[in-house]
Amino acid sequence: QDRTLRNMYLGDGTASRIVNCVAEDMVRNSWRIQGDDANESLYKLGETVGVTAAVTDAIRWQRLYRVALIVKIFEGERGSVESPVRKGLKLAKLRVYPASSIDLGQSTWKDDEVEVFYIKKNFGGEMKVHASRCEIFKSIPIPPDEHDTIPLTYRYWGVSELQAPYQALRNFAAFVHGIGICGQEMAISKYRLSNLQQILASKDIGALYTRMAAIEASKSQVNAVLLGKD
């Protein structure tokens, strides 16, 4: 599924426009924080750690892959980020991870929510990150039924924004293919049988039916005209 979504995104441009339009339009004219001071201190701090790029990527991967996590890295922290974040720390940098980088099976759960995410880093390695350090961007939710048939990643995160157009394209392709099959079945074809006259003279209808069944199986055509050798 993720490979199909990625191929659509890298394809003719339609899927990428669906995915990118919201994120690009949101920051097209920059952004501001309501209540920020005249010097725009919060905005400048955000740009220092890459808020615009992180949020844009998060929305992009959320629309494509169902979810994205922005993991917040703080100054002065050393060691594991598996524990809850402490107050009063200064934000140092942001990292964005799509659904394909998050293993829900190896994550730690509490009360039907993930408490510690198991994440595969973008360029190799793994890490466990407490949910308090993450900003979570979920996608379109699905009804919480049929737990035995719907994988956990879709029940928890939702589905891609490309799911609906992808399904519509599949249905349209099936319709077009069906039209072609119907046209093929309605065509009248001519087949030349070397012993047609002998079969008719001997009134061996069974042999004729056998020959027609073989043609039907190989050509899958309903209507045909059988001609003798001459």
mmCIF file with all atom_site columns, C-alpha atoms in Angstrom, residues 52-228:
data_model
loop_
_atom_site.group_PDB
_atom_site.id
_atom_site.type_symbol
_atom_site.label_atom_id
_atom_site.label_alt_id
_atom_site.label_comp_id
_atom_site.label_asym_id
_atom_site.label_entity_id
_atom_site.label_seq_id
_atom_site.pdbx_PDB_ins_code
_atom_site.Cartn_x
_atom_site.Cartn_y
_atom_site.Cartn_z
_atom_site.occupancy
_atom_site.B_iso_or_equiv
_atom_site.pdbx_formal_charge
_atom_site.auth_seq_id
_atom_site.auth_comp_id
_atom_site.auth_asym_id
_atom_site.auth_atom_id
_atom_site.pdbx_PDB_model_num
ATOM 1   C CA . THR A 1 52  ? 7.752   25.960  8.724   1.00 0.00 ? 52  THR A CA 1
ATOM 2   C CA . ALA A 1 53  ? 9.653   23.142  7.014   1.00 0.00 ? 53  ALA A CA 1
ATOM 3   C CA . ALA A 1 54  ? 8.647   20.615  9.681   1.00 0.00 ? 54  ALA A CA 1
ATOM 4   C CA . VAL A 1 55  ? 4.944   21.475  9.611   1.00 0.00 ? 55  VAL A CA 1
ATOM 5   C CA . THR A 1 56  ? 4.905   21.522  5.806   1.00 0.00 ? 56  THR A CA 1
ATOM 6   C CA . ASP A 1 57  ? 6.521   18.078  5.638   1.00 0.00 ? 57  ASP A CA 1
ATOM 7   C CA . ALA A 1 58  ? 4.255   16.742  8.393   1.00 0.00 ? 58  ALA A CA 1
ATOM 8   C CA . ILE A 1 59  ? 1.087   17.805  6.576   1.00 0.00 ? 59  ILE A CA 1
ATOM 9   C CA . ARG A 1 60  ? 2.457   16.447  3.302   1.00 0.00 ? 60  ARG A CA 1
ATOM 10  C CA . TRP A 1 61  ? 3.283   12.998  4.731   1.00 0.00 ? 61  TRP A CA 1
ATOM 11  C CA . GLN A 1 62  ? 0.073   12.940  6.781   1.00 0.00 ? 62  GLN A CA 1
ATOM 12  C CA . ARG A 1 63  ? -1.982  13.397  3.621   1.00 0.00 ? 63  ARG A CA 1
ATOM 13  C CA . LEU A 1 64  ? 0.078   10.830  1.721   1.00 0.00 ? 64  LEU A CA 1
ATOM 14  C CA . TYR A 1 65  ? 0.877   8.166   4.343   1.00 0.00 ? 65  TYR A CA 1
ATOM 15  C CA . ARG A 1 66  ? -1.972  8.584   6.919   1.00 0.00 ? 66  ARG A CA 1
ATOM 16  C CA . VAL A 1 67  ? 0.150   10.149  9.673   1.00 0.00 ? 67  VAL A CA 1
ATOM 17  C CA . ALA A 1 68  ? 3.269   12.112  10.467  1.00 0.00 ? 68  ALA A CA 1
ATOM 18  C CA . LEU A 1 69  ? 5.063   12.744  13.728  1.00 0.00 ? 69  LEU A CA 1
ATOM 19  C CA . ILE A 1 70  ? 7.064   15.863  14.529  1.00 0.00 ? 70  ILE A CA 1
ATOM 20  C CA . VAL A 1 71  ? 9.572   14.798  17.178  1.00 0.00 ? 71  VAL A CA 1
ATOM 21  C CA . LYS A 1 72  ? 10.846  17.678  19.328  1.00 0.00 ? 72  LYS A CA 1
ATOM 22  C CA . ILE A 1 73  ? 14.493  17.612  20.373  1.00 0.00 ? 73  ILE A CA 1
ATOM 23  C CA . PHE A 1 74  ? 15.447  19.868  23.312  1.00 0.00 ? 74  PHE A CA 1
ATOM 24  C CA . GLU A 1 75  ? 18.735  21.478  24.302  1.00 0.00 ? 75  GLU A CA 1
ATOM 25  C CA . GLY A 1 76  ? 20.593  20.080  27.274  1.00 0.00 ? 76  GLY A CA 1
ATOM 26  C CA . GLU A 1 77  ? 19.078  16.615  27.090  1.00 0.00 ? 77  GLU A CA 1
ATOM 27  C CA . ARG A 1 78  ? 21.314  13.613  27.009  1.00 0.00 ? 78  ARG A CA 1
ATOM 28  C CA . GLY A 1 79  ? 20.505  9.956   26.738  1.00 0.00 ? 79  GLY A CA 1
ATOM 29  C CA . SER A 1 80  ? 17.133  8.388   26.088  1.00 0.00 ? 80  SER A CA 1
ATOM 30  C CA . VAL A 1 81  ? 14.098  10.285  24.804  1.00 0.00 ? 81  VAL A CA 1
ATOM 31  C CA . GLU A 1 82  ? 11.859  7.442   25.906  1.00 0.00 ? 82  GLU A CA 1
ATOM 32  C CA . SER A 1 83  ? 10.849  9.275   29.094  1.00 0.00 ? 83  SER A CA 1
ATOM 33  C CA . PRO A 1 84  ? 8.346   12.176  29.247  1.00 0.00 ? 84  PRO A CA 1
ATOM 34  C CA . VAL A 1 85  ? 9.706   15.605  28.337  1.00 0.00 ? 85  VAL A CA 1
ATOM 35  C CA . ARG A 1 86  ? 10.674  17.899  31.225  1.00 0.00 ? 86  ARG A CA 1
ATOM 36  C CA . LYS A 1 87  ? 9.322   21.428  31.437  1.00 0.00 ? 87  LYS A CA 1
ATOM 37  C CA . GLY A 1 88  ? 11.496  24.484  30.925  1.00 0.00 ? 88  GLY A CA 1
ATOM 38  C CA . LEU A 1 89  ? 13.724  23.058  28.197  1.00 0.00 ? 89  LEU A CA 1
ATOM 39  C CA . LYS A 1 90  ? 14.563  25.054  25.091  1.00 0.00 ? 90  LYS A CA 1
ATOM 40  C CA . LEU A 1 91  ? 13.531  23.584  21.760  1.00 0.00 ? 91  LEU A CA 1
ATOM 41  C CA . ALA A 1 92  ? 16.590  22.775  19.665  1.00 0.00 ? 92  ALA A CA 1
ATOM 42  C CA . LYS A 1 93  ? 15.367  21.028  16.495  1.00 0.00 ? 93  LYS A CA 1
ATOM 43  C CA . LEU A 1 94  ? 12.512  19.101  14.910  1.00 0.00 ? 94  LEU A CA 1
ATOM 44  C CA . ARG A 1 95  ? 12.398  15.799  13.071  1.00 0.00 ? 95  ARG A CA 1
ATOM 45  C CA . VAL A 1 96  ? 9.524   14.545  10.893  1.00 0.00 ? 96  VAL A CA 1
ATOM 46  C CA . TYR A 1 97  ? 8.640   10.859  10.456  1.00 0.00 ? 97  TYR A CA 1
ATOM 47  C CA . PRO A 1 98  ? 5.849   9.395   8.256   1.00 0.00 ? 98  PRO A CA 1
ATOM 48  C CA . ALA A 1 99  ? 3.738   6.325   9.003   1.00 0.00 ? 99  ALA A CA 1
ATOM 49  C CA . SER A 1 100 ? 6.185   4.068   7.173   1.00 0.00 ? 100 SER A CA 1
ATOM 50  C CA . SER A 1 101 ? 8.818   4.919   9.808   1.00 0.00 ? 101 SER A CA 1
ATOM 51  C CA . ILE A 1 102 ? 6.595   4.137   12.812  1.00 0.00 ? 102 ILE A CA 1
ATOM 52  C CA . ASP A 1 103 ? 6.186   0.543   14.016  1.00 0.00 ? 103 ASP A CA 1
ATOM 53  C CA . LEU A 1 104 ? 2.987   0.375   16.061  1.00 0.00 ? 104 LEU A CA 1
ATOM 54  C CA . GLY A 1 105 ? 3.594   -3.284  16.825  1.00 0.00 ? 105 GLY A CA 1
ATOM 55  C CA . GLN A 1 106 ? 6.787   -2.521  18.748  1.00 0.00 ? 106 GLN A CA 1
ATOM 56  C CA . SER A 1 107 ? 5.466   0.691   20.308  1.00 0.00 ? 107 SER A CA 1
ATOM 57  C CA . THR A 1 108 ? 4.315   0.811   23.948  1.00 0.00 ? 108 THR A CA 1
ATOM 58  C CA . TRP A 1 109 ? 0.560   1.205   24.457  1.00 0.00 ? 109 TRP A CA 1
ATOM 59  C CA . LYS A 1 110 ? -1.524  2.519   27.332  1.00 0.00 ? 110 LYS A CA 1
ATOM 60  C CA . ASP A 1 111 ? -5.340  2.796   27.340  1.00 0.00 ? 111 ASP A CA 1
ATOM 61  C CA . ASP A 1 112 ? -5.628  2.320   23.562  1.00 0.00 ? 112 ASP A CA 1
ATOM 62  C CA . GLU A 1 113 ? -3.091  5.064   22.862  1.00 0.00 ? 113 GLU A CA 1
ATOM 63  C CA . VAL A 1 114 ? 0.610   4.879   22.094  1.00 0.00 ? 114 VAL A CA 1
ATOM 64  C CA . GLU A 1 115 ? 2.698   6.023   25.043  1.00 0.00 ? 115 GLU A CA 1
ATOM 65  C CA . VAL A 1 116 ? 6.131   5.397   23.489  1.00 0.00 ? 116 VAL A CA 1
ATOM 66  C CA . PHE A 1 117 ? 6.612   5.321   19.716  1.00 0.00 ? 117 PHE A CA 1
ATOM 67  C CA . TYR A 1 118 ? 9.068   2.931   18.091  1.00 0.00 ? 118 TYR A CA 1
ATOM 68  C CA . ILE A 1 119 ? 10.543  4.904   15.176  1.00 0.00 ? 119 ILE A CA 1
ATOM 69  C CA . LYS A 1 120 ? 12.914  3.925   12.398  1.00 0.00 ? 120 LYS A CA 1
ATOM 70  C CA . LYS A 1 121 ? 15.181  6.885   11.734  1.00 0.00 ? 121 LYS A CA 1
ATOM 71  C CA . ASN A 1 122 ? 15.227  8.375   8.246   1.00 0.00 ? 122 ASN A CA 1
ATOM 72  C CA . PHE A 1 123 ? 18.858  7.439   7.622   1.00 0.00 ? 123 PHE A CA 1
ATOM 73  C CA . GLY A 1 124 ? 19.273  4.255   9.635   1.00 0.00 ? 124 GLY A CA 1
ATOM 74  C CA . GLY A 1 125 ? 18.850  3.140   13.220  1.00 0.00 ? 125 GLY A CA 1
ATOM 75  C CA . GLU A 1 126 ? 15.867  3.089   15.580  1.00 0.00 ? 126 GLU A CA 1
ATOM 76  C CA . MET A 1 127 ? 14.716  5.025   18.601  1.00 0.00 ? 127 MET A CA 1
ATOM 77  C CA . LYS A 1 128 ? 11.904  5.043   21.149  1.00 0.00 ? 128 LYS A CA 1
ATOM 78  C CA . VAL A 1 129 ? 10.234  8.415   21.715  1.00 0.00 ? 129 VAL A CA 1
ATOM 79  C CA . HIS A 1 130 ? 7.708   9.316   24.387  1.00 0.00 ? 130 HIS A CA 1
ATOM 80  C CA . ALA A 1 131 ? 4.415   10.667  23.018  1.00 0.00 ? 131 ALA A CA 1
ATOM 81  C CA . SER A 1 132 ? 4.821   13.900  25.008  1.00 0.00 ? 132 SER A CA 1
ATOM 82  C CA . ARG A 1 133 ? 7.726   14.780  22.724  1.00 0.00 ? 133 ARG A CA 1
ATOM 83  C CA . CYS A 1 134 ? 5.636   14.365  19.562  1.00 0.00 ? 134 CYS A CA 1
ATOM 84  C CA . GLU A 1 135 ? 3.165   16.441  17.611  1.00 0.00 ? 135 GLU A CA 1
ATOM 85  C CA . ILE A 1 136 ? 0.872   13.946  15.884  1.00 0.00 ? 136 ILE A CA 1
ATOM 86  C CA . PHE A 1 137 ? -0.782  14.640  12.513  1.00 0.00 ? 137 PHE A CA 1
ATOM 87  C CA . LYS A 1 138 ? -3.457  11.995  11.872  1.00 0.00 ? 138 LYS A CA 1
ATOM 88  C CA . SER A 1 139 ? -5.437  11.566  8.661   1.00 0.00 ? 139 SER A CA 1
ATOM 89  C CA . ILE A 1 140 ? -9.008  10.606  7.699   1.00 0.00 ? 140 ILE A CA 1
ATOM 90  C CA . PRO A 1 141 ? -10.416 8.243   10.387  1.00 0.00 ? 141 PRO A CA 1
ATOM 91  C CA . ILE A 1 142 ? -12.229 5.035   9.503   1.00 0.00 ? 142 ILE A CA 1
ATOM 92  C CA . PRO A 1 143 ? -15.036 3.287   11.432  1.00 0.00 ? 143 PRO A CA 1
ATOM 93  C CA . PRO A 1 144 ? -13.564 1.154   14.258  1.00 0.00 ? 144 PRO A CA 1
ATOM 94  C CA . ASP A 1 145 ? -15.146 -2.091  13.088  1.00 0.00 ? 145 ASP A CA 1
ATOM 95  C CA . GLU A 1 146 ? -13.920 -5.221  11.353  1.00 0.00 ? 146 GLU A CA 1
ATOM 96  C CA . HIS A 1 147 ? -10.819 -5.377  13.531  1.00 0.00 ? 147 HIS A CA 1
ATOM 97  C CA . ASP A 1 148 ? -9.910  -8.758  12.063  1.00 0.00 ? 148 ASP A CA 1
ATOM 98  C CA . THR A 1 149 ? -9.763  -7.455  8.483   1.00 0.00 ? 149 THR A CA 1
ATOM 99  C CA . ILE A 1 150 ? -8.410  -3.889  8.780   1.00 0.00 ? 150 ILE A CA 1
ATOM 100 C CA . PRO A 1 151 ? -4.716  -3.585  9.751   1.00 0.00 ? 151 PRO A CA 1
ATOM 101 C CA . LEU A 1 152 ? -3.849  -1.713  12.933  1.00 0.00 ? 152 LEU A CA 1
ATOM 102 C CA . THR A 1 153 ? -2.025  1.083   11.107  1.00 0.00 ? 153 THR A CA 1
ATOM 103 C CA . TYR A 1 154 ? -5.255  2.110   9.318   1.00 0.00 ? 154 TYR A CA 1
ATOM 104 C CA . ARG A 1 155 ? -7.489  1.731   12.368  1.00 0.00 ? 155 ARG A CA 1
ATOM 105 C CA . TYR A 1 156 ? -5.184  3.921   14.464  1.00 0.00 ? 156 TYR A CA 1
ATOM 106 C CA . TRP A 1 157 ? -3.924  6.476   11.941  1.00 0.00 ? 157 TRP A CA 1
ATOM 107 C CA . GLY A 1 158 ? -6.711  6.553   9.350   1.00 0.00 ? 158 GLY A CA 1
ATOM 108 C CA . VAL A 1 159 ? -6.339  6.406   5.559   1.00 0.00 ? 159 VAL A CA 1
ATOM 109 C CA . SER A 1 160 ? -4.457  8.433   2.978   1.00 0.00 ? 160 SER A CA 1
ATOM 110 C CA . GLU A 1 161 ? -6.026  11.416  1.231   1.00 0.00 ? 161 GLU A CA 1
ATOM 111 C CA . LEU A 1 162 ? -5.279  9.505   -1.979  1.00 0.00 ? 162 LEU A CA 1
ATOM 112 C CA . GLN A 1 163 ? -7.439  6.545   -0.983  1.00 0.00 ? 163 GLN A CA 1
ATOM 113 C CA . ALA A 1 164 ? -10.666 7.952   -2.477  1.00 0.00 ? 164 ALA A CA 1
ATOM 114 C CA . PRO A 1 165 ? -9.201  9.052   -5.857  1.00 0.00 ? 165 PRO A CA 1
ATOM 115 C CA . TYR A 1 166 ? -7.182  5.812   -6.031  1.00 0.00 ? 166 TYR A CA 1
ATOM 116 C CA . GLN A 1 167 ? -10.340 3.740   -5.529  1.00 0.00 ? 167 GLN A CA 1
ATOM 117 C CA . ALA A 1 168 ? -12.216 5.847   -8.093  1.00 0.00 ? 168 ALA A CA 1
ATOM 118 C CA . LEU A 1 169 ? -9.447  5.289   -10.648 1.00 0.00 ? 169 LEU A CA 1
ATOM 119 C CA . ARG A 1 170 ? -9.489  1.544   -9.961  1.00 0.00 ? 170 ARG A CA 1
ATOM 120 C CA . ASN A 1 171 ? -13.246 1.399   -10.467 1.00 0.00 ? 171 ASN A CA 1
ATOM 121 C CA . PHE A 1 172 ? -12.970 3.427   -13.683 1.00 0.00 ? 172 PHE A CA 1
ATOM 122 C CA . ALA A 1 173 ? -10.220 1.150   -14.999 1.00 0.00 ? 173 ALA A CA 1
ATOM 123 C CA . ALA A 1 174 ? -12.361 -1.909  -14.223 1.00 0.00 ? 174 ALA A CA 1
ATOM 124 C CA . PHE A 1 175 ? -15.293 -0.277  -16.058 1.00 0.00 ? 175 PHE A CA 1
ATOM 125 C CA . VAL A 1 176 ? -13.195 0.452   -19.153 1.00 0.00 ? 176 VAL A CA 1
ATOM 126 C CA . HIS A 1 177 ? -11.799 -3.078  -19.105 1.00 0.00 ? 177 HIS A CA 1
ATOM 127 C CA . GLY A 1 178 ? -15.340 -4.467  -18.850 1.00 0.00 ? 178 GLY A CA 1
ATOM 128 C CA . ILE A 1 179 ? -16.441 -2.432  -21.875 1.00 0.00 ? 179 ILE A CA 1
ATOM 129 C CA . GLY A 1 180 ? -13.561 -3.918  -23.843 1.00 0.00 ? 180 GLY A CA 1
ATOM 130 C CA . ILE A 1 181 ? -14.516 -7.452  -22.808 1.00 0.00 ? 181 ILE A CA 1
ATOM 131 C CA . CYS A 1 182 ? -18.162 -6.854  -23.768 1.00 0.00 ? 182 CYS A CA 1
ATOM 132 C CA . GLY A 1 183 ? -17.098 -5.542  -27.160 1.00 0.00 ? 183 GLY A CA 1
ATOM 133 C CA . GLN A 1 184 ? -14.916 -8.586  -27.675 1.00 0.00 ? 184 GLN A CA 1
ATOM 134 C CA . GLU A 1 185 ? -17.718 -10.955 -26.691 1.00 0.00 ? 185 GLU A CA 1
ATOM 135 C CA . MET A 1 186 ? -20.196 -9.274  -29.038 1.00 0.00 ? 186 MET A CA 1
ATOM 136 C CA . ALA A 1 187 ? -17.900 -9.438  -32.056 1.00 0.00 ? 187 ALA A CA 1
ATOM 137 C CA . ILE A 1 188 ? -18.645 -11.983 -34.799 1.00 0.00 ? 188 ILE A CA 1
ATOM 138 C CA . SER A 1 189 ? -15.515 -13.912 -35.691 1.00 0.00 ? 189 SER A CA 1
ATOM 139 C CA . LYS A 1 190 ? -14.785 -16.318 -38.526 1.00 0.00 ? 190 LYS A CA 1
ATOM 140 C CA . TYR A 1 191 ? -12.872 -19.562 -38.020 1.00 0.00 ? 191 TYR A CA 1
ATOM 141 C CA . ARG A 1 192 ? -11.783 -21.970 -40.747 1.00 0.00 ? 192 ARG A CA 1
ATOM 142 C CA . LEU A 1 193 ? -12.087 -25.705 -39.916 1.00 0.00 ? 193 LEU A CA 1
ATOM 143 C CA . SER A 1 194 ? -10.439 -28.141 -42.302 1.00 0.00 ? 194 SER A CA 1
ATOM 144 C CA . ASN A 1 195 ? -12.942 -30.967 -41.622 1.00 0.00 ? 195 ASN A CA 1
ATOM 145 C CA . LEU A 1 196 ? -16.145 -28.983 -41.161 1.00 0.00 ? 196 LEU A CA 1
ATOM 146 C CA . GLN A 1 197 ? -17.871 -30.680 -44.142 1.00 0.00 ? 197 GLN A CA 1
ATOM 147 C CA . GLN A 1 198 ? -17.031 -34.165 -42.849 1.00 0.00 ? 198 GLN A CA 1
ATOM 148 C CA . ILE A 1 199 ? -18.361 -33.302 -39.383 1.00 0.00 ? 199 ILE A CA 1
ATOM 149 C CA . LEU A 1 200 ? -21.636 -31.990 -40.837 1.00 0.00 ? 200 LEU A CA 1
ATOM 150 C CA . ALA A 1 201 ? -21.975 -34.947 -43.248 1.00 0.00 ? 201 ALA A CA 1
ATOM 151 C CA . SER A 1 202 ? -21.518 -37.439 -40.433 1.00 0.00 ? 202 SER A CA 1
ATOM 152 C CA . LYS A 1 203 ? -23.989 -35.494 -38.286 1.00 0.00 ? 203 LYS A CA 1
ATOM 153 C CA . ASP A 1 204 ? -21.499 -35.742 -35.423 1.00 0.00 ? 204 ASP A CA 1
ATOM 154 C CA . ILE A 1 205 ? -22.884 -32.799 -33.481 1.00 0.00 ? 205 ILE A CA 1
ATOM 155 C CA . GLY A 1 206 ? -20.813 -33.755 -30.447 1.00 0.00 ? 206 GLY A CA 1
ATOM 156 C CA . ALA A 1 207 ? -17.584 -33.270 -32.355 1.00 0.00 ? 207 ALA A CA 1
ATOM 157 C CA . LEU A 1 208 ? -18.781 -29.868 -33.558 1.00 0.00 ? 208 LEU A CA 1
ATOM 158 C CA . TYR A 1 209 ? -19.659 -28.815 -29.995 1.00 0.00 ? 209 TYR A CA 1
ATOM 159 C CA . THR A 1 210 ? -16.252 -29.994 -28.813 1.00 0.00 ? 210 THR A CA 1
ATOM 160 C CA . ARG A 1 211 ? -14.524 -27.890 -31.475 1.00 0.00 ? 211 ARG A CA 1
ATOM 161 C CA . MET A 1 212 ? -16.647 -24.835 -30.626 1.00 0.00 ? 212 MET A CA 1
ATOM 162 C CA . ALA A 1 213 ? -15.921 -25.269 -26.903 1.00 0.00 ? 213 ALA A CA 1
ATOM 163 C CA . ALA A 1 214 ? -12.210 -25.295 -27.655 1.00 0.00 ? 214 ALA A CA 1
ATOM 164 C CA . ILE A 1 215 ? -12.582 -22.073 -29.638 1.00 0.00 ? 215 ILE A CA 1
ATOM 165 C CA . GLU A 1 216 ? -14.631 -20.478 -26.868 1.00 0.00 ? 216 GLU A CA 1
ATOM 166 C CA . ALA A 1 217 ? -12.026 -21.397 -24.267 1.00 0.00 ? 217 ALA A CA 1
ATOM 167 C CA . SER A 1 218 ? -9.154  -19.997 -26.334 1.00 0.00 ? 218 SER A CA 1
ATOM 168 C CA . LYS A 1 219 ? -10.827 -16.884 -27.727 1.00 0.00 ? 219 LYS A CA 1
ATOM 169 C CA . SER A 1 220 ? -13.579 -16.209 -25.151 1.00 0.00 ? 220 SER A CA 1
ATOM 170 C CA . GLN A 1 221 ? -16.040 -15.139 -27.849 1.00 0.00 ? 221 GLN A CA 1
ATOM 171 C CA . VAL A 1 222 ? -19.745 -15.922 -27.913 1.00 0.00 ? 222 VAL A CA 1
ATOM 172 C CA . ASN A 1 223 ? -20.633 -15.355 -31.551 1.00 0.00 ? 223 ASN A CA 1
ATOM 173 C CA . ALA A 1 224 ? -18.703 -16.966 -34.380 1.00 0.00 ? 224 ALA A CA 1
ATOM 174 C CA . VAL A 1 225 ? -19.210 -18.114 -37.949 1.00 0.00 ? 225 VAL A CA 1
ATOM 175 C CA . LEU A 1 226 ? -17.669 -21.456 -38.909 1.00 0.00 ? 226 LEU A CA 1
ATOM 176 C CA . LEU A 1 227 ? -16.538 -21.882 -42.538 1.00 0.00 ? 227 LEU A CA 1
ATOM 177 C CA . GLY A 1 228 ? -15.416 -24.956 -44.396 1.00 0.00 ? 228 GLY A CA 1
#
